[in-house]
Structure formats: structure tokens, C-alpha cells
Amino acid sequence: MAGAGGGGNDVQWCFSQVKGAIDDDVAEADIISTVEFNHSGELLATGDKGGRVVIFQQETENKSQPQCRSEYNVYSTFQSHEPEFDYLKSLEIEEKINKIRWLPQKNAAQFLLSTNDKTIKLWKISERDKRPEGYNLKEEDGRYRDAATITTLRVPVFRPMDLMVEASPRRVFVNGHTYHINSISVNSDNETYLSADDLRINLWHLEITDRSFNVVDIKPANMEELTEVITAAEFHPHQCNTFVYSSSKGTIRLCDMRASALCDKHSKLFEEPEDPSNRSFFSEIISSISDVKFSHNGRYMMTRDYLSVKIWDLNMENRPVETYQVHEYLRSKLCSLYENDCIFDKFECCWNGNDSVVMTGSYNNFFRMLDRSQRRDVTLEASRESCKARQVLKPRRVCAGGKRKKDEISVDSLDFNKKILHTAWHPQENIIAVATTNNLYIFQEKVN
Amino acid sequence: MFSKGTKRKFSDGDEEISDESLVGARVASSYSLQRQSLLDMSLIKLQLCHMLVEPNLCRSVLIANTVRQIQEEMTHDGSWHMVTEAFCGPGQSPSERLVATEVLCRSREQDAEPKLFSVISYEGCREEEVVADETLCSVSVSDTVSNVCLAGRVGQCWEKSELSGVERDEEALEDSRLGSGEDEEIDTEDGASTESPKTTGQVFGTFEIKNGSPGPDSALEELFSDVDTSYYDLDTMLTGMQSAPKMGPYDLLDSLAPSHSSPSIVSTPTCRSDLNELDHIMEIIVGS
């Protein structure tokens, strides 16, 4: 299938690149906390726990040699957020980058929003490949010339130089949030964006940093009555008045900003009735939605809870149209996962370019590709062992119980410290970026 | 694993009736044990949040909801009544029993029945430092009583209530904090006998309320000499202090010491009545 983004079992995925340190000793600051392709797929940004953003750029393909895959190389690295200290509360504010979202490109420069728990920044990434030379009053190194020695005048000209990529913060949106920001989403109007924390969602204008509108507030008057928090939010890809937010109780609310200024009343409430046979003390925790993503065509949205991925039709609120089990074999282990806190891991999910396949991560550095059109799924692994160039990834299988077949891995052998929380899919091609704890793997479709 | 409410039936008809009920009871109690350990685990998780960085509100809310759910189930199971009964030991006056119930079921109305309440207050929690003891980490053999009471204590002792004075035997509490061995001692001693001393022992063995010795100033200074109070502030833990001004160590001192009670801190009387009660019950366990 030509690179329109089909996937699942038709596509064979092979290793392309891996970024990051090889040591097993992971430096805390290197832990990748977000991964995002830009709208063209040419740029791939990652944010880490140390507050840094690293942007990779795809090399322009060599058309004459199609087997030569285009690679992503470091384009820019900058420190987006620094650790801060809130003196009023005597608490640190982590510099960890929670989310990065690219703005659609309008001119030569690229813009992205990056956020930590409290502050959102708009960064401009621009290239400089020319510099002016031939000043009259300055030497080339910048020192001022003695005016007495100047006898002629010349016109300075731009001369080519080595490419330099500069990142500069253009806007800093502070003090909008009391709680921890979990999502940002750029509106299709390309002028506004939303930011969501545990209890509130704010609407910002990209040009205005000292003000934002609060559009959703679920904070109860008495904090003791708090039982539900906002876990993720996103604007509709085409309708600039529509956004959704998910909650820790497994519900998704769709809000229309035309209806009222404060969208506490939802326009639609998406909730699947609980399956009574699966009820346990952990039911609520595992129903908590960790990520919500609209499909590219804007007709569906996908939600990720602890054990499953659900696809919802925006026109049907009472149940999802598709449900995929990510790692059902963990259902019997929920108590242990609660004990070691893994049950609170927030996995993200993503769509491929034509919305036919969705992808999400799991434990043991496994990630899952779920083909909607063919109703097939595959489990793949991001590991250093399959790091040979163009090596095809072998499907992995987890044995839930009973006899373990050859090549299967048993549930008890899974490494719960190796979790793939962040994945991204190129908007047009079959190229995926999968983040393990501190490495970024790039896989591409096998081209014969 | 923790599916609610379903007790396995012993399908083999040849077994004696007595065996059946025995197995049924065993299954039920194993479920109770599991539920209990889940409750314990949840309460520890709520307590042991890292304090340098604001805690994850989503996680706290989910854990608190789980605790609430367990409590609801315990209520429906009738285990709730055991809680109140446990406090009605000999030598306790009816009024004290009522107080105990009130502690657990703190509600705005004074005459409310034991009803569910928010176990964990996300806001307005202040004063006492709460230290989780190691012994809580193991599965508690004694049942629901201790930890439901515990939960109530954690949440509601921060709320308003009457105080009668702090002239208590603080040493008992101090000792129980210092020596985890003592808690175990209490447990083993009362292992076979009535539940109440053991369970209440566990309550205080696990989450001690640190209050000073009789003299407020010296005790309180000693109390706070080496501890960073912000670390254990329940309020900070759960909300990251979103609206109430953060209470530093001096505020804590103010609220505990009667002579320094500032009018703005409504809950000053609260802690002292709870401490009072705490001491009384402690006396029962340790002294009598």
C-alpha cells in the first residue's frame, strides 16, 4: 500500500533509528515525556523531564534511491522550561515538559507550544543561513573600527553561512493554572488554544499572555466533594467551537463554545455503561481516561483507559463504536499494579494519517497497533535487540496463563518499568516514533 | 480478584453443612482481608506523597474514591457497626461512645446517623502531622474496625468539633510512635481476644497524632524541632494548597496550643477534642 498510512498486518515495520543514551542507567532528566510530529511530519519534537526540547528533522529523501530511508537528525535543542519554586506554597514546580503541540506553519519559521505543570511557552524555531558582512563601522568579529581609519564606504551584503537553528521564546503564558496542566491543544482557527489542568480549562489567544478565558471549571465549592478530575482535552480538528475533555471517571464531554461562555454544561456526554461482571474496587481507576484524540477527519475520537482503547463516533454518546483490548492479561494483576502504582500510568494513543490504524503503548517496551479496517492487531517491541538497520519487527505475544508457547512471554516476566507512554505517527507516511523511558525509536514501513 | 459481593458457593454436595459454612466463612473473611489490605494500602498511598513537588491530584482523587468505595461496601456489609461497637468497650461512657462515632461520622448535623462522609478532606486539613507506621504495611489481621476508624480520623479530625482540653497522657502516644515493637506487642497480646483494643491500637500505632506533652510551648518546640511540617501536611499533600494560606510550623503551634489559639483558625478546638479522645482510648489499650 502506498504511504497513505495504512498499517496493521499489511505493513511490516522495521527499525530505522534510535535516539538517546545506550546505558541502562537512566538519568532522570533524560526521561522522555512527550513526542509530537509537526503538521507536515518533517519535524519531530520530544520533550523530557529535564525541561529540554529536542527537535529532529527529516532529511529530504533521495529520490533516486528509494531504499535509502529518510532519517531524522537533530535539528534544534533548547531548554524550554527551568525548575521553579513556588514561594507561596513552598513547593517545587517541575520543569518536565508535559506536552508539545506544533502550530501549523505560516511562514519560514516554525512555532510550537510547550508546557510544564504551570507555564506554557510559545517557541519560534527559525533558521539562519545567511549573515551580513561588510559593515563599515564594525570588524567582522564585532569590534568597532576606529572612525579615523575609515576611508571608503561599502554596502554590507548577506553571505551564506553554516545553518544555524535558533529557538526563541516568543510568548510565555503564566499564572493561568492553579493545578497541573495536562493538555494543550491548538485550535483550528490558528489563533487560540486551550490548556487544561486537573480542574479547569482555559482558552488563550496566542498573542495575549496576560489573560485567558476560563471555559470549564469543575472545581467543587467544597474540595472535600471532589471526586472527578479532568485528564485530557482537545480541540476538534476542524470545528473551532468544539472541544472535548475526558475525566478520571471514564467520561468524555464535548463542549460547544457557541452555547455559552462557560462550558460547564456539556453538549454531549460520552459514557459507556459499566460491565457489572467486571466490577472490582479498581473499576474506577482503570476506567480513568489517560488520553483523548480526535481522528484526522474529525468524525471520531479515541480514548485510552488503562486496559483498552475505545473509538467513539461523535454522534453516538452511549457507547463506543469500537473497543480494543491493549493488555487484557493485566486485569488479573490489578492489585499488584495498584500496589506499585503502575495502575496510574497514563498511556497516550495516536491515529495514523488516514485514521485506519491506531497505536498505543504498553509495558515491557511493547506497543500495540490496532487496525480498525481489518480488525487485526499486533504487538511489537522497541528494544535494542532489534536495532539493526531495516530489521523487521517481529510480532510479540504475551501468554496470560497456562502453557507458554515458544516465543511467548509470560505476564510475570513483563518488565513494568519499561513502559511506552508516548507514541506519535507521521501525519502522512508510515513512520512512527515510539518513546521508551529515555530512548526514542523511529520505525518505518518496510519498503520492498 | 476483588469482585464485589460474590461469595463462592461450595458446589460439592457431599460435604457437611458445617464444612460448607466454614469454607464460606473462610472465603468471606479472605475477601474481607483482601479488602482490608486494599484499604490499608490506599491509606498509605494517600499519606506518603512526596512533598517537595505538588502531589498528583488525579492519583489522590482516584485513591480516595477507592477508599470511599471500600467504606461504602463495609457499611452495607454491616462491618460498619463493628466500628462503633468496638468503641463501646467496658469503662467507656455512652458519651464517649457517641464522641467516637462522631469522630468517624463527622457531618454538619449533630444528630446524623453514622453515614458516609468524605474520608479525605482535600482542603482545610491542617495541624497534625501524621506519620505512617511500618506496621500498617503488612496485612492487618484484625478487621475493618481499625482502618475505617483510621480513615475517619484522618479525614475528619481536621474538621470542626468540640474540645475539652489537652491534659492528656502524651507519653503513651509518644511511646507508641517511637517503638513499633510496642504496636506489635499490643497486637499479639490481644490477638485472640476482643477486637477493639487491638484495632484501636493499630489506629494509633499507624497514624499517630503528634501532640506535645502537657506544657504546650516546650512540647511543641520539641515536636517540631526536627521535622519539616510541610511534609506531612495533609492539606498540602492533597491539594497543593490551592486556596488556603499555607500553614507553616508556627501556625501549627498556634492551633495546638490553647493559649495561642487565634480566632481565625476555626479548627483549633477540633484537634484538641480528638486528641483528648485519642489519649483516652490509648489509655485503655496501654494502661488498663
Short mmCIF file of C-alpha atoms in Angstrom, two decimals, chain A residues 33-206:
data_model
loop_
_atom_site.label_atom_id
_atom_site.label_comp_id
_atom_site.label_asym_id
_atom_site.label_seq_id
_atom_site.Cartn_x
_atom_site.Cartn_y
_atom_site.Cartn_z
CA SER A 33 7.80 12.95 28.49
CA THR A 34 6.23 13.87 25.18
CA VAL A 35 6.62 13.18 21.45
CA GLU A 36 4.96 15.06 18.61
CA PHE A 37 5.29 15.30 14.83
CA ASN A 38 4.57 18.63 13.24
CA HIS A 39 1.82 19.02 10.64
CA SER A 40 4.00 18.08 7.70
CA GLY A 41 5.85 15.35 9.51
CA GLU A 42 9.15 16.87 8.63
CA LEU A 43 9.88 17.76 12.23
CA LEU A 44 9.65 15.55 15.29
CA ALA A 45 9.80 17.13 18.72
CA THR A 46 10.45 15.44 22.03
CA GLY A 47 10.28 16.91 25.50
CA ASP A 48 11.94 15.43 28.53
CA LYS A 49 11.81 15.55 32.27
CA GLY A 50 14.72 17.96 32.38
CA GLY A 51 12.69 20.61 30.59
CA ARG A 52 14.51 20.29 27.29
CA VAL A 53 13.01 20.10 23.84
CA VAL A 54 14.84 18.27 21.09
CA ILE A 55 13.64 18.65 17.52
CA PHE A 56 14.59 16.22 14.80
CA GLN A 57 14.29 17.00 11.12
CA GLN A 58 13.67 14.54 8.38
CA GLU A 59 16.32 14.62 5.70
CA THR A 60 14.95 15.28 2.28
CA GLU A 61 14.63 11.97 0.58
CA ASN A 62 16.97 10.95 -2.09
CA LYS A 63 14.54 10.22 -4.86
CA SER A 64 16.99 8.32 -6.92
CA GLN A 65 17.49 5.80 -4.18
CA PRO A 66 14.13 4.90 -2.71
CA GLN A 67 15.52 2.26 -0.45
CA CYS A 68 17.53 4.87 1.26
CA ARG A 69 15.19 5.80 4.05
CA SER A 70 14.92 9.35 5.13
CA GLU A 71 16.40 9.81 8.53
CA TYR A 72 15.63 12.14 11.34
CA ASN A 73 18.56 14.10 12.64
CA VAL A 74 18.85 16.60 15.40
CA TYR A 75 17.69 19.98 14.22
CA SER A 76 17.49 22.00 17.38
CA THR A 77 17.86 21.52 21.10
CA PHE A 78 16.85 24.05 23.69
CA GLN A 79 15.94 24.37 27.31
CA SER A 80 12.26 25.15 27.31
CA HIS A 81 11.43 25.22 30.99
CA GLU A 82 13.51 25.59 34.09
CA PRO A 83 12.67 24.26 37.52
CA GLU A 84 10.88 26.85 39.56
CA PHE A 85 9.97 27.28 43.14
CA ASP A 86 6.61 28.49 44.26
CA TYR A 87 7.42 30.50 47.33
CA LEU A 88 3.86 30.88 48.46
CA LYS A 89 3.30 27.18 48.65
CA SER A 90 6.86 26.11 49.32
CA LEU A 91 6.69 23.65 46.51
CA GLU A 92 8.81 23.00 43.50
CA ILE A 93 7.38 23.32 40.06
CA GLU A 94 8.78 20.60 37.87
CA GLU A 95 10.36 21.57 34.61
CA LYS A 96 9.18 18.39 32.96
CA ILE A 97 7.59 19.07 29.59
CA ASN A 98 4.11 17.64 29.72
CA LYS A 99 3.03 18.39 26.17
CA ILE A 100 4.29 19.87 22.95
CA ARG A 101 1.95 21.00 20.21
CA TRP A 102 3.03 22.39 16.88
CA LEU A 103 1.33 25.32 15.22
CA PRO A 104 0.59 24.99 11.51
CA GLN A 105 3.36 26.61 9.57
CA LYS A 106 2.60 30.08 8.26
CA ASN A 107 6.00 31.31 7.17
CA ALA A 108 9.59 30.22 7.17
CA ALA A 109 9.72 29.83 10.93
CA GLN A 110 8.20 27.01 12.94
CA PHE A 111 6.24 27.56 16.10
CA LEU A 112 5.43 25.18 18.89
CA LEU A 113 3.77 25.37 22.28
CA SER A 114 5.43 23.56 25.12
CA THR A 115 4.14 23.33 28.65
CA ASN A 116 5.16 22.11 32.05
CA ASP A 117 2.82 21.89 35.03
CA LYS A 118 2.16 25.60 35.23
CA THR A 119 3.55 27.61 32.35
CA ILE A 120 3.01 27.44 28.60
CA LYS A 121 5.55 28.87 26.20
CA LEU A 122 5.36 29.64 22.53
CA TRP A 123 8.70 28.97 20.85
CA LYS A 124 9.81 30.19 17.49
CA ILE A 125 12.28 28.00 15.70
CA SER A 126 13.93 29.75 12.82
CA GLU A 127 16.82 29.07 10.53
CA ARG A 128 19.58 31.38 9.77
CA ASP A 129 21.81 30.55 6.87
CA LYS A 130 22.98 33.99 5.84
CA ARG A 131 24.66 36.74 7.70
CA PRO A 132 25.51 40.27 6.84
CA GLU A 133 29.11 41.03 6.09
CA GLY A 134 30.99 44.14 5.20
CA TYR A 135 29.93 46.62 7.81
CA ASN A 136 31.64 49.93 7.67
CA LEU A 137 31.87 50.65 11.34
CA LYS A 138 32.47 47.17 12.68
CA GLU A 139 35.04 44.50 12.09
CA GLU A 140 33.89 41.03 11.22
CA ASP A 141 34.27 39.93 14.79
CA GLY A 142 32.14 42.80 16.04
CA ARG A 143 34.73 45.18 17.34
CA TYR A 144 34.22 48.75 16.40
CA ARG A 145 36.63 50.24 13.97
CA ASP A 146 38.38 53.40 14.67
CA ALA A 147 36.44 56.01 12.72
CA ALA A 148 39.60 57.73 11.69
CA THR A 149 40.75 54.70 9.74
CA ILE A 150 37.67 54.51 7.58
CA THR A 151 38.42 55.86 4.16
CA THR A 152 35.85 54.18 1.94
CA LEU A 153 32.23 53.15 2.25
CA ARG A 154 30.77 49.91 1.11
CA VAL A 155 27.36 48.30 1.19
CA PRO A 156 27.06 45.34 3.56
CA VAL A 157 25.89 42.16 1.86
CA PHE A 158 24.41 38.88 3.04
CA ARG A 159 26.73 35.99 2.69
CA PRO A 160 25.87 32.34 3.22
CA MET A 161 26.89 30.73 6.48
CA ASP A 162 26.51 27.39 8.15
CA LEU A 163 22.94 26.72 9.00
CA MET A 164 22.05 27.83 12.47
CA VAL A 165 18.74 26.96 14.05
CA GLU A 166 17.58 29.32 16.71
CA ALA A 167 14.83 28.79 19.20
CA SER A 168 13.46 31.79 20.96
CA PRO A 169 10.56 32.09 23.35
CA ARG A 170 8.02 34.44 21.84
CA ARG A 171 5.28 34.23 24.43
CA VAL A 172 5.12 33.00 27.96
CA PHE A 173 1.66 32.26 29.30
CA VAL A 174 1.92 32.27 33.06
CA ASN A 175 -0.34 32.11 36.04
CA GLY A 176 -3.23 30.59 34.22
CA HIS A 177 -3.40 27.45 36.25
CA THR A 178 -3.59 26.52 39.87
CA TYR A 179 -3.40 22.81 39.19
CA HIS A 180 -1.13 20.80 36.94
CA ILE A 181 -1.54 21.33 33.23
CA ASN A 182 -2.14 18.01 31.50
CA SER A 183 -3.10 19.10 27.96
CA ILE A 184 -2.75 21.85 25.44
CA SER A 185 -4.48 21.95 22.10
CA VAL A 186 -4.21 24.44 19.27
CA ASN A 187 -7.50 25.48 17.73
CA SER A 188 -8.19 25.11 14.04
CA ASP A 189 -8.60 28.88 13.86
CA ASN A 190 -4.89 29.11 14.47
CA GLU A 191 -5.39 31.99 16.83
CA THR A 192 -6.43 30.39 20.04
CA TYR A 193 -5.53 27.36 22.05
CA LEU A 194 -6.76 25.66 25.17
CA SER A 195 -4.88 24.45 28.19
CA ALA A 196 -6.36 22.05 30.70
CA ASP A 197 -5.39 21.26 34.24
CA ASP A 198 -6.99 18.89 36.71
CA LEU A 199 -9.99 21.08 37.34
CA ARG A 200 -10.11 23.85 34.77
CA ILE A 201 -9.75 24.51 31.09
CA ASN A 202 -8.60 27.90 29.84
CA LEU A 203 -8.83 29.43 26.41
CA TRP A 204 -5.91 31.59 25.34
CA HIS A 205 -5.16 33.78 22.41
CA LEU A 206 -1.72 33.13 21.02
#
